[in-house]
Each structure stands twice: as C-alpha cells, then as structure tokens.
Short mmCIF file of C-alpha atoms in Angstrom, two decimals:
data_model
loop_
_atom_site.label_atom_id
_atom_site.label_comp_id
_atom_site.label_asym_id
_atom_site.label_seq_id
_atom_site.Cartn_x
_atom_site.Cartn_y
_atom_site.Cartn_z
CA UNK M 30 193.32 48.69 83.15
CA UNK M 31 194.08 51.23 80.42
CA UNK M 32 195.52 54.65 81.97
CA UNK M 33 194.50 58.05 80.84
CA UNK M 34 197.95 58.60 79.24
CA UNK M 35 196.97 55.65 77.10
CA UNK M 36 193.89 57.49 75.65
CA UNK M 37 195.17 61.19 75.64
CA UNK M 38 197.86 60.38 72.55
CA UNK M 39 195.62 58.05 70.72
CA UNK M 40 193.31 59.64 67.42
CA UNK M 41 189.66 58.48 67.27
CA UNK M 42 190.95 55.60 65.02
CA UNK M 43 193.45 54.42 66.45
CA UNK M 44 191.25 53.92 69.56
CA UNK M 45 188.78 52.05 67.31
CA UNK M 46 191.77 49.29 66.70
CA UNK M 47 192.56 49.33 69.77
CA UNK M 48 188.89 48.57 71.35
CA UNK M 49 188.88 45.32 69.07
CA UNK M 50 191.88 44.39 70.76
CA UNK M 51 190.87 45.18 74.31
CA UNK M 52 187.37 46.14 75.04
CA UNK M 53 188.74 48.93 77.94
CA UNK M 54 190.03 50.57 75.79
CA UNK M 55 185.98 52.19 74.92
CA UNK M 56 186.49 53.85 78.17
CA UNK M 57 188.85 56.33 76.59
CA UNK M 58 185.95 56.93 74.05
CA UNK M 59 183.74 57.03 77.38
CA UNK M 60 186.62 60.01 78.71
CA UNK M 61 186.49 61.74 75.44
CA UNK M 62 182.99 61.88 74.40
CA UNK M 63 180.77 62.29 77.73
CA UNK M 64 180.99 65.97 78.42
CA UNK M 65 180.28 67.16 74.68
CA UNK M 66 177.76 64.32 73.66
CA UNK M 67 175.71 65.13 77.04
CA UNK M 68 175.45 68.67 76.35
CA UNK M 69 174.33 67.62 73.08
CA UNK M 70 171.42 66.06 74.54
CA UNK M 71 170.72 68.19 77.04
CA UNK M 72 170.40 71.22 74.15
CA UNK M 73 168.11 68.50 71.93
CA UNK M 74 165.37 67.32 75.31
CA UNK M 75 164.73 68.05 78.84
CA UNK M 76 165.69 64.67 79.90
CA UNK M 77 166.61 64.25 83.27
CA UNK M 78 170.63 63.86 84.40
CA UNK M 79 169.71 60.21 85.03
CA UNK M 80 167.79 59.84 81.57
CA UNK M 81 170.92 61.57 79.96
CA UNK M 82 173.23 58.89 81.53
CA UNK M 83 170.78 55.55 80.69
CA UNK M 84 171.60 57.31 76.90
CA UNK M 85 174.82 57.67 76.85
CA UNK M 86 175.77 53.69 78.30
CA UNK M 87 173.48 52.68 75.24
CA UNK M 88 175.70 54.69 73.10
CA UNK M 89 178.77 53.60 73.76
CA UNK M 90 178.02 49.65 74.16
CA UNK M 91 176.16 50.46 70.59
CA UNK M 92 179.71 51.75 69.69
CA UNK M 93 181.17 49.42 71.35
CA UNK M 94 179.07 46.33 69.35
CA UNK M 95 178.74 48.27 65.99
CA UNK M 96 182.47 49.24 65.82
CA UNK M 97 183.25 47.46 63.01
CA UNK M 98 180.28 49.05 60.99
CA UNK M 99 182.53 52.51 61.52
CA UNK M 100 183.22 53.89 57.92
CA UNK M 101 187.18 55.13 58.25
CA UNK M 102 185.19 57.82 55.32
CA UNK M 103 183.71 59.64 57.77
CA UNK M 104 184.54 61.53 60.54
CA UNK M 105 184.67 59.48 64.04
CA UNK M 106 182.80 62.17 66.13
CA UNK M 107 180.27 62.35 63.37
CA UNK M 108 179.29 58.53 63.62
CA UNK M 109 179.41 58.60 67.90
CA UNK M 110 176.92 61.74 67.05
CA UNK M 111 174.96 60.33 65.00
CA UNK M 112 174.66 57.13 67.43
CA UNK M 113 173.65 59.94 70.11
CA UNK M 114 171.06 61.41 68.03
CA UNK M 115 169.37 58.15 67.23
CA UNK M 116 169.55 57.22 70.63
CA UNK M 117 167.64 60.63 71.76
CA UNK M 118 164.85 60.34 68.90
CA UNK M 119 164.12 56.60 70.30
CA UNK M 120 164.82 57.47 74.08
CA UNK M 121 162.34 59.73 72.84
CA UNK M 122 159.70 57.60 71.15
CA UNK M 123 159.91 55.15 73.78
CA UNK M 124 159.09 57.11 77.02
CA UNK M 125 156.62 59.72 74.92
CA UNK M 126 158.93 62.57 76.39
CA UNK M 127 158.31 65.99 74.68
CA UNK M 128 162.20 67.43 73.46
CA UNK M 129 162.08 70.54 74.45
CA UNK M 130 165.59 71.71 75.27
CA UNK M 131 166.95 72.49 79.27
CA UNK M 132 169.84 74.46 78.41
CA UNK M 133 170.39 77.41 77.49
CA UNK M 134 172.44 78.27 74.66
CA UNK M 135 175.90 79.92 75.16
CA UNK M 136 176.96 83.11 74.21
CA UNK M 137 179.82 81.59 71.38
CA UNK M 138 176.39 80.39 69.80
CA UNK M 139 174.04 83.22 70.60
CA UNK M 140 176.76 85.93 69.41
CA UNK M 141 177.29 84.05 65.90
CA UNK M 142 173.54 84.54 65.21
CA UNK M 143 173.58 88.15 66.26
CA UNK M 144 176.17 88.75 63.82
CA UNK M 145 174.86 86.77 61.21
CA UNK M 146 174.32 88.30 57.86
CA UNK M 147 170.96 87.22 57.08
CA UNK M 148 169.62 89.21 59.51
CA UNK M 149 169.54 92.88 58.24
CA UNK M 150 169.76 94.17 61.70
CA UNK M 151 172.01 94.62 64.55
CA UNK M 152 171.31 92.25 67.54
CA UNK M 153 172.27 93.65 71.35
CA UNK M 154 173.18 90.59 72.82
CA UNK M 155 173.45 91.77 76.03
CA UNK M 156 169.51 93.27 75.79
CA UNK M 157 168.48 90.26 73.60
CA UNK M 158 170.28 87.03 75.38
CA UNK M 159 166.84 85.71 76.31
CA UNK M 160 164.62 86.49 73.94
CA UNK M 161 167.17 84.33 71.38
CA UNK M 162 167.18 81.78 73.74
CA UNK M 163 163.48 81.61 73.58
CA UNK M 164 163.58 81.84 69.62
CA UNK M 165 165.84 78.61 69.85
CA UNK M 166 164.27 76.68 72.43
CA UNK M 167 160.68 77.20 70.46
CA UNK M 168 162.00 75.66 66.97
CA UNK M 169 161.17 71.96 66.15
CA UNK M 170 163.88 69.51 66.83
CA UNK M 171 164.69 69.30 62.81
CA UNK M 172 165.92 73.04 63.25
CA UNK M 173 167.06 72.84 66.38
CA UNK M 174 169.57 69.82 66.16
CA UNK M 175 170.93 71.82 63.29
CA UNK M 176 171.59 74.91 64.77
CA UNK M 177 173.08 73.13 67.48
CA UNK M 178 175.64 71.16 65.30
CA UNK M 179 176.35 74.33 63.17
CA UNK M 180 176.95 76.85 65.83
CA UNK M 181 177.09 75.52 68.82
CA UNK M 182 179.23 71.97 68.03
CA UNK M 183 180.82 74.12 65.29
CA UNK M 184 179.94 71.08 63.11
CA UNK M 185 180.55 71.71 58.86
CA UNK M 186 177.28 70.91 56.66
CA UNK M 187 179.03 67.63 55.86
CA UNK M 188 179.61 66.67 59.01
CA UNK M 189 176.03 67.82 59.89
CA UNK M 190 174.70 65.85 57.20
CA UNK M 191 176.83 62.38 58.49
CA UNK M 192 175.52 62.82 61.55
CA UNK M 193 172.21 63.40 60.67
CA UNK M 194 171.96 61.23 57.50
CA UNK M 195 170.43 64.14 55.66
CA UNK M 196 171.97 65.35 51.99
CA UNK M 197 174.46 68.33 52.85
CA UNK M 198 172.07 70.54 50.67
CA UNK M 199 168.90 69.58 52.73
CA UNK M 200 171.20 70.53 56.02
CA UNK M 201 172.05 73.98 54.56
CA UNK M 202 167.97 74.22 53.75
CA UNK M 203 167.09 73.42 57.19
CA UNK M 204 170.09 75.90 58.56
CA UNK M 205 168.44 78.60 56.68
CA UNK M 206 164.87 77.60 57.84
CA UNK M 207 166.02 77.53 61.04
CA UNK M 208 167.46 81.22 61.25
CA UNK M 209 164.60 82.65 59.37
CA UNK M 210 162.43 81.08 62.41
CA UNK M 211 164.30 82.49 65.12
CA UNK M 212 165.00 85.64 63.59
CA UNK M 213 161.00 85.96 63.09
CA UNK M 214 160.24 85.22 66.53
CA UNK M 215 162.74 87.91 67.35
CA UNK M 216 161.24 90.33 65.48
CA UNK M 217 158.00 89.48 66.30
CA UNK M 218 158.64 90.02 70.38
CA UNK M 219 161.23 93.43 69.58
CA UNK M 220 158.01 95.77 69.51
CA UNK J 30 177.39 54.05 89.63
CA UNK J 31 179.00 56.24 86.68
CA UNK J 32 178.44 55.55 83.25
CA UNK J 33 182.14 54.41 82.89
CA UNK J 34 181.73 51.94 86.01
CA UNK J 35 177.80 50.09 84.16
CA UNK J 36 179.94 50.11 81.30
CA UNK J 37 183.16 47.78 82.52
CA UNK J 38 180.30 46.01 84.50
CA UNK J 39 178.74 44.60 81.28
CA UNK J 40 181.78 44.02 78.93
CA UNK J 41 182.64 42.01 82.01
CA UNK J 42 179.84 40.31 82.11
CA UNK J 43 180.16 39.93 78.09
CA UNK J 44 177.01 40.92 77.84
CA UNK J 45 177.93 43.32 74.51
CA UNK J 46 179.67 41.58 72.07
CA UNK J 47 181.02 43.36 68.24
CA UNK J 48 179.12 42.63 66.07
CA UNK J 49 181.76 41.10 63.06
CA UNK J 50 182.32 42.99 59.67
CA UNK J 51 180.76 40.24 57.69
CA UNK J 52 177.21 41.48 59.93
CA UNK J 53 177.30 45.15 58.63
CA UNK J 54 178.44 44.14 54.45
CA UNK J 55 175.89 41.98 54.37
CA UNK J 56 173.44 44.35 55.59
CA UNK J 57 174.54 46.82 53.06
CA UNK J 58 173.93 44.49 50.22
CA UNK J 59 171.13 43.48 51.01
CA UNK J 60 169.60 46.85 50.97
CA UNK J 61 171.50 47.47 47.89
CA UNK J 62 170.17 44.02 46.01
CA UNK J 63 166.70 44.97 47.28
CA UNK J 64 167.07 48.54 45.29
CA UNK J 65 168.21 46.54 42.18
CA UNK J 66 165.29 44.22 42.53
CA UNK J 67 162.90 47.12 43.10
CA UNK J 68 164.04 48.79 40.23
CA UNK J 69 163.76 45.37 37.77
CA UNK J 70 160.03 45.04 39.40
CA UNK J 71 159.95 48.91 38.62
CA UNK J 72 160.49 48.26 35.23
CA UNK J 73 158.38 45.37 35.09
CA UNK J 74 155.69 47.40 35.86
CA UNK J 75 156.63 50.04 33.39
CA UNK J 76 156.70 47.76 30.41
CA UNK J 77 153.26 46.75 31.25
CA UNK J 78 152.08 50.03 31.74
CA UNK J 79 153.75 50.81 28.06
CA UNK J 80 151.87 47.55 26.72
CA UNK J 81 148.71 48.57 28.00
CA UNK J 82 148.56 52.22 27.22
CA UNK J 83 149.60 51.76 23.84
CA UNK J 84 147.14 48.49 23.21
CA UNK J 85 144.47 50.06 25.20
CA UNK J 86 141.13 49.49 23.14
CA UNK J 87 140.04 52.93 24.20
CA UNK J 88 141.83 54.35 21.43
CA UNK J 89 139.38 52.19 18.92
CA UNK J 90 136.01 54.37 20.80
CA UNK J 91 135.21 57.86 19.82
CA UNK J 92 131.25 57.19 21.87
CA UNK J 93 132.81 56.42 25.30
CA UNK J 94 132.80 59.70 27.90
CA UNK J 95 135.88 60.57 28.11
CA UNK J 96 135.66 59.54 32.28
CA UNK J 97 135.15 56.12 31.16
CA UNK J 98 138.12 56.32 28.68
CA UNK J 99 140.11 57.48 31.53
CA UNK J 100 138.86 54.60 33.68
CA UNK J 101 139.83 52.27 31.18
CA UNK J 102 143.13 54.10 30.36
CA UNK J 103 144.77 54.42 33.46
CA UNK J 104 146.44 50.79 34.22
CA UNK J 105 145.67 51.45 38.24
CA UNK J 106 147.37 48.35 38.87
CA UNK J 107 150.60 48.76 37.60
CA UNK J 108 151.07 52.52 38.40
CA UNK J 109 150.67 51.24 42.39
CA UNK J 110 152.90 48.98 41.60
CA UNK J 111 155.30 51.19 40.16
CA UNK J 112 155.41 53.46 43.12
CA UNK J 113 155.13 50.92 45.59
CA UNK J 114 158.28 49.57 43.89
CA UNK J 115 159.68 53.59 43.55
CA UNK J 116 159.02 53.86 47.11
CA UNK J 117 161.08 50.99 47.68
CA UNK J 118 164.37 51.61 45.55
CA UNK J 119 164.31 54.61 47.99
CA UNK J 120 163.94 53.31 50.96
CA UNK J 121 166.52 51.03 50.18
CA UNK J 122 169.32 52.90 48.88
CA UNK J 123 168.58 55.39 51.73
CA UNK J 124 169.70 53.02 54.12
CA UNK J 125 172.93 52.13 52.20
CA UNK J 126 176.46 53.35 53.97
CA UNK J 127 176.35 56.16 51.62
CA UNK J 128 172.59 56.34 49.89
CA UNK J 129 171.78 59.33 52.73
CA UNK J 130 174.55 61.86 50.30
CA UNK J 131 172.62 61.95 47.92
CA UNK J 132 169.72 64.48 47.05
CA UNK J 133 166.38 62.58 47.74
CA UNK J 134 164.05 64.13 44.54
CA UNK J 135 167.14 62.74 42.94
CA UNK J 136 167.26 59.02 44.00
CA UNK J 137 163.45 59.12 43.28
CA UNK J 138 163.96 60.88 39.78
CA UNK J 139 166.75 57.86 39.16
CA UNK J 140 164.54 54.93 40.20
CA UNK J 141 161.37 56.05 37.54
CA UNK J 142 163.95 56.89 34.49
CA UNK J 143 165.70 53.05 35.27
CA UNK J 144 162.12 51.66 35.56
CA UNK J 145 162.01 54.05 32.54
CA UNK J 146 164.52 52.46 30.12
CA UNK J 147 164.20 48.84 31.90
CA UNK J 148 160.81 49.01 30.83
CA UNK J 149 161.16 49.54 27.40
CA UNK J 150 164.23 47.16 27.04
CA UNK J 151 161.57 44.60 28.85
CA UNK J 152 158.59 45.69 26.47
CA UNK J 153 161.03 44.88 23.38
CA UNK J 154 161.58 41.23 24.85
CA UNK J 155 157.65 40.82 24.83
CA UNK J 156 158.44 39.90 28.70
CA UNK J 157 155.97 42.30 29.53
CA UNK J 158 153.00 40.89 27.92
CA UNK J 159 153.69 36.85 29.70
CA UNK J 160 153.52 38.68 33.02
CA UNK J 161 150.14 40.64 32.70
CA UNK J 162 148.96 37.12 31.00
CA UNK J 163 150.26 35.72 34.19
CA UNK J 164 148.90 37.98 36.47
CA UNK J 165 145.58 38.23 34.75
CA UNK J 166 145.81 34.30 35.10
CA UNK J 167 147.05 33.69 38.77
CA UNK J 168 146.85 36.95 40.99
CA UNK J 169 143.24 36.98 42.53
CA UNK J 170 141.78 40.43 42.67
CA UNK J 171 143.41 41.57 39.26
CA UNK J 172 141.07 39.85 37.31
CA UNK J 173 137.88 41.97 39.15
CA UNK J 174 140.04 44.68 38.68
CA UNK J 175 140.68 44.67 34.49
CA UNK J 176 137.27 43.30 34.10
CA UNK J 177 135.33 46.09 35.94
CA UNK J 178 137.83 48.52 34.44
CA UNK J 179 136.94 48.16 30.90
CA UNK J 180 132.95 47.70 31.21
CA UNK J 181 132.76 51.18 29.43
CA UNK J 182 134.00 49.71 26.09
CA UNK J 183 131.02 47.25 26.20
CA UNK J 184 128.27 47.69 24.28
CA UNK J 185 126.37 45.12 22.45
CA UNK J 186 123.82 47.01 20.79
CA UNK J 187 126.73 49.39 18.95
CA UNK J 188 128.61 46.10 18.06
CA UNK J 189 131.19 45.81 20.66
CA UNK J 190 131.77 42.80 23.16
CA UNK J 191 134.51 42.47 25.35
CA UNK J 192 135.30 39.49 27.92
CA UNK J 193 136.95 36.02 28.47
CA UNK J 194 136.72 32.81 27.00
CA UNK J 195 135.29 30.04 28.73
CA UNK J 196 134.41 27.58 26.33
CA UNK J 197 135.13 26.47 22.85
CA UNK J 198 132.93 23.91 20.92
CA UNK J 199 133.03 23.95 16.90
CA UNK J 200 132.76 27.45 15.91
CA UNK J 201 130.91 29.04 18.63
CA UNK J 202 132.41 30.11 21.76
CA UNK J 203 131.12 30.89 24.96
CA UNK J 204 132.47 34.28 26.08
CA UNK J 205 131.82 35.44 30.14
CA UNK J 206 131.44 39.37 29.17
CA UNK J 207 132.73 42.07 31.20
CA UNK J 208 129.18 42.84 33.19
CA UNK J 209 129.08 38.69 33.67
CA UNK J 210 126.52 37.82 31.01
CA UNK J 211 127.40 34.75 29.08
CA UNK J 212 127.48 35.40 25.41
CA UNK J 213 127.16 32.75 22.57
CA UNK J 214 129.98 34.16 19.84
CA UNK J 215 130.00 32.46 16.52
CA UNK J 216 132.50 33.72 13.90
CA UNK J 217 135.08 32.88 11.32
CA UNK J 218 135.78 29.33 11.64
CA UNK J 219 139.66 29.79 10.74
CA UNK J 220 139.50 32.07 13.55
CA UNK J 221 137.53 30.69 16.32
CA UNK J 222 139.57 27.31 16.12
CA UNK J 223 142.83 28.72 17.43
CA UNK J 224 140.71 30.64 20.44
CA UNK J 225 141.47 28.87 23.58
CA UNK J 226 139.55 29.41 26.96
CA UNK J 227 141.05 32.17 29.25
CA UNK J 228 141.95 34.28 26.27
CA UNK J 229 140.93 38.04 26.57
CA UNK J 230 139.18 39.27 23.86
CA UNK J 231 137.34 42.35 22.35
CA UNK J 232 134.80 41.60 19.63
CA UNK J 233 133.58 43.55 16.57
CA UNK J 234 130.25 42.39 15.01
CA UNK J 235 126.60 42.61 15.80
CA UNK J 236 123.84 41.02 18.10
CA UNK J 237 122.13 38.47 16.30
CA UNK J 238 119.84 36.92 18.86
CA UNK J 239 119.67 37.20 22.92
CA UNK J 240 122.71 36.67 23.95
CA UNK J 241 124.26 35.64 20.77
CA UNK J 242 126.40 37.13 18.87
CA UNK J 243 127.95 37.36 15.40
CA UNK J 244 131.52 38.63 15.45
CA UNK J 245 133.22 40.49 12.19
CA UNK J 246 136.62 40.75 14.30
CA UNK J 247 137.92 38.87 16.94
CA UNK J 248 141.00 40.83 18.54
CA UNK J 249 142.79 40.18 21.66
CA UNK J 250 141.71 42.85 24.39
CA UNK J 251 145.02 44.37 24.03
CA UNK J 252 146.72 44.71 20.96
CA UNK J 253 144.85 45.86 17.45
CA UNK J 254 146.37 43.10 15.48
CA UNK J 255 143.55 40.99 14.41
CA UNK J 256 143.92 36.89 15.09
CA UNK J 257 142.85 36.61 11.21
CA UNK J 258 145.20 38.16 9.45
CA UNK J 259 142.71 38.02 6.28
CA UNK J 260 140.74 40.66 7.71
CA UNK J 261 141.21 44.43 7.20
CA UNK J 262 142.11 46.79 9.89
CA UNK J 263 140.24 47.51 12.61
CA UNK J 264 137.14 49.83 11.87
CA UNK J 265 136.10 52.81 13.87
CA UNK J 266 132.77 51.98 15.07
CA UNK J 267 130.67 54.58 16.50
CA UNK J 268 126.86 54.47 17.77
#
C-alpha cells in the first residue's frame, strides 16, 4: 500500500511513472487533486456532493487508463483539469442538469475583480460581496469556467487554454467578455 | 465508500486498464492523415471549381439574365464539397495533441489557401477535368444537377443546343438536350466521327427541322476549344 510520505515528495510526473508501475500509486493523484478539482466543479454546476464524487472516480480511472496519452508539454494539473471539465460538460449532457454554480466565490477572487482595471470604478467589497457573486453565478458556463481558472484557480491564459482546448487568444477574449458581463450586471443593480 | 476506497475496488477488480501509447499515436495520426486527405479532396474540388468557372459557357451568352448566368456559374457542387471538406481539415486538426493552439479563423484560412494552391497544381495536371468526367459519369444525382443547372444556355431558336450524347450513327447524332428532348444533330463529318456517346456538348448552328438540328460548332460543354480545329473561334451569338 503506498504511504502518504510516498506521494508528498513525488512531482506530478514522477507520479505518472510511477502509476504505470503500480496502479496505487493514482491514489496519491486521488490525495492531491480531490479538494481543488471538487471545488472546481462545485463553482462550474450545482451538482449534488454525491454527483460531485460519481465525477471525480470517472476522472481519475480516465487518468488512470489515458495516462499514457499525458503530453510531458503540458502542465499535469492542466490535463487532470481538463479531464474534470469534460467530465462536468458530459455529467452534464447526460443527466440534462442545468450548471448553475453552488458556491460562492471567495473573497481572493471577488477582491481581484474589484480591483481590476477595466472597471473605471472603485468596488466596496464589503457592500458589494453579493451582488458580484450574483454577477458571476448569472454568466454562461463559457465565462464562467474562465473566470474561475483565471482568478479563482489562479490559472495563466495558457494553462487556461490547455485545459480548455481553446487558443490562448480566444481565452483572453472570453476573460474580457466575461468581466464586461459582470461588471454590467453590477452596474446595472448599483442604482 | 470514499472515492479513494471505489477506486482501489476497481483497479482490483482490473476493471480499468491503460490504455498503451501505441492507442493515443495512432489516434493522433489518424486525425492528422484525415486533415491531409481533406485538404487533397479540398483541392480536388478547387481545381474543378477553377475548370469550370473558367470553361463555363456562360461567358459565350450576352442574352441570358444575369440570374440564370449565375445559376449556371456557380459550380454548387463543388463549392459544398469544398466546405464540407474545409469543415473537415478543421475538425480534424482540432482534435490533434496540439491543433486546439492554434487560432481557429486561422486553421480555416490555411485549409482554403492549400485547397488553394493544390488546386491549381491539380488543374495543371488536367487531373481535375478526369474527375468531373468521372463524376458526371458515375455519381448519381450530379448528372440532374449539371443538367438542370445549365438549361438557361439552351435555346434552339437563337442557335444554341446543349446536352449529352446518346447515339452516334454516320454523321448524325442523337443528342438528349438539357430540358430532355431528343435532338437529331447532323454536322461536319470530320467532326461528328470522333463524338462518342456520353460526351457533353454545347452546339452552335441552327434548327433545321423539328427536332433536328444543323450544327456550325460542336464544342465540349466546358472548354471553348472547338473539336475541329479547322473552324474559327467561337462566335458571340446573340438573339
């Protein structure tokens, strides 16, 4: 049985060598991963806990069976979240589920956007924390999934774009989009 | 039952097994061998769109509407299959390893200027011209589809027939017009004996009974070199 001191030294690749060698070794992906990838999901849908779980054993068996199609070019956590996001869009397809998100965004995310140069003007965050949660949780998943990656995962535009096999320059289109939206729907409930 | 506990269960139970590399490269080239392909039909298409534009007996007509010269312009066929074929080369590259990087407008822009340049490298081999014969020959529906695109250029009464062969014998030949009357041609011996049935052709002359038909020029339907090279070029006819 492979110990957590096993897992805790080991990079991303090195656990992908390891996993063809011993198969329990995908449990120290399992350690890693499950936290971050479901509050990923849970800022994406309003699946259910148990939903949320069902996902994430598909993804990492899928990781598990498709390691060998991991590209050492990219970015491990980018190919595990782009595994996640394809699982939530046919999770999604599948059970007709509307993806509205369930949680709320933090303030690390919320207080980015409030500083955030496009908008001209200053953003009280401790006035406005629910009205931008409500300008989030309104955008389509296209924006949403972005803004997610880019402030809350703290994902780059290339990363962004690995994950969600999108050109970088269509990611930084859809980033802009995105804020535009939410700083629209903020203006438009400020008066 | 935590995720980590259904997980052991089925690599246990071997249920999940990884997939090998040889899986995933093959799965890459193929969508990369289907973009080349879809690019070489690409251009296929494009060299026949060339042929036919540029041979298009329209430009012979100045008492056509101009929505009929469109009609008979426009090589329907071929465009579709030119974006069909487009659509393709993106879809596949897309779903290369790496095809995702790039811009999208860009991949498209790509496939059309290879279909582009494959198209005239294919029109310089005469290629082009066996596979419309081909298709005009073999590919049901295509047929229908030239003939009832080109009824606008016929027009007995101002001297202009335009159809297929179906029967030689001596030096008349039986030509099934475009609006499926069946036209007795007679014409320059030298001429009519190297016309074979299934050959397109347009023909300049004048009605010289019902249903028959003395032609001045025999041409093939696309292309304004005349069969017999004695004759002069190609007059303009008009009503």
């Amino acid at each position: 049985m492979v110990n957590v001191s096993d897992c805790e030294q080991r990079s991303d690749q090195e656990l992908k060598t390891l996993i063809l060698q011993d198969s329990a070794f995908l449990l120290c992906l399992v350690d890693r991963y499950e936290a971050k990838l479901t509050r990923y999901i849970r800022r994406l849908s309003n699946f259910s806990q148990e939903d949320i779980e069902d996902i994430l054993q598909e993804v990492f068996l899928t990781v598990y069976q498709n390691i060998n199609d991991y590209d050492d070019r990219l970015k491990f956590s980018s190919w595990i979240y782009r595994i996640t996001h394809n699982k939530v869009i046919d999770f999604f397809r599948k059970h007709k589920k509307r993806l509205i998100p369930i949680d709320d965004f933090d303030d690390s995310l919320l207080s980015k956007l409030a500083v955030d140069p496009d908008y001209g003007h200053k953003i009280d965050l401790e006035l406005d924390r629910v009205k931008l949660n409500m300008a989030i949780k309104q955008l389509d998943l296209k924006y949403r999934e972005v803004i997610a990656l880019y402030y809350f995962e703290s994902k780059s535009y290339d990363e962004i774009s690995d994950i969600l096999k999108k050109p970088a320059g269509t990611v930084a289109t859809l980033l802009n989009r995105a804020k535009k939206k939410i700083f629209e729907y903020y203006k438009q409930y400020d008066h | 039952m935590t995720i980590k506990d259904t997980i052991i269960n089925k690599l246990h139970q071997s249920e999940v097994e990884p997939r090998t590399k040889w899986y995933f490269a093959a799965k890459n080239i193929v969508f990369w061998v289907l973009f080349v392909f879809s690019v070489l039909i690409g251009g296929m298409a494009m060299s026949i769109v060339f042929h036919l534009s540029l041979m298009n007996p329209v430009h012979e007509l100045s008492d056509v509407s101009w929505w009929h010269r469109l009609i008979m312009f426009v090589p329907v066929f071929w465009l579709g299959l030119l974006s069909v074929f487009v659509i393709s080369a993106f879809f596949n590259v897309t779903h290369t390893k790496i095809g995702y990087k790039y811009n999208h407008y860009l991949i498209v822009v790509i496939s059309i200027l290879a279909s582009f340049v494959l198209g005239f490298v294919f029109m310089l081999g005469g290629i082009n011209k066996i596979i419309e014969q081909k298709t005009f020959d073999h590919v049901p529906g295509y047929r229908q589809l030239q003939v009832q695109q080109y009824h606008g250029w016929m027009n007995p009464e101002a001297g202009r027939l335009i159809g297929v062969v179906e029967t030689r014998s001596g030096e008349v030949i039986e030509l099934r017009a475009v609006d499926r009357s069946l036209w007795s041609v007679g014409g320059d011996p030298a001429v009519v004996a190297i016309i074979q049935p299934g050959m397109r052709l347009k023909i300049f002359g004048r009605m010289s009974g019902d249903h028959m038909f003395d032609a001045q020029i025999i041409s093939p339907w696309f292309g304004g070199r005349m069969l017999d090279e004695r004759k002069s070029p190609l007059p303009r006819i008009t009503k």
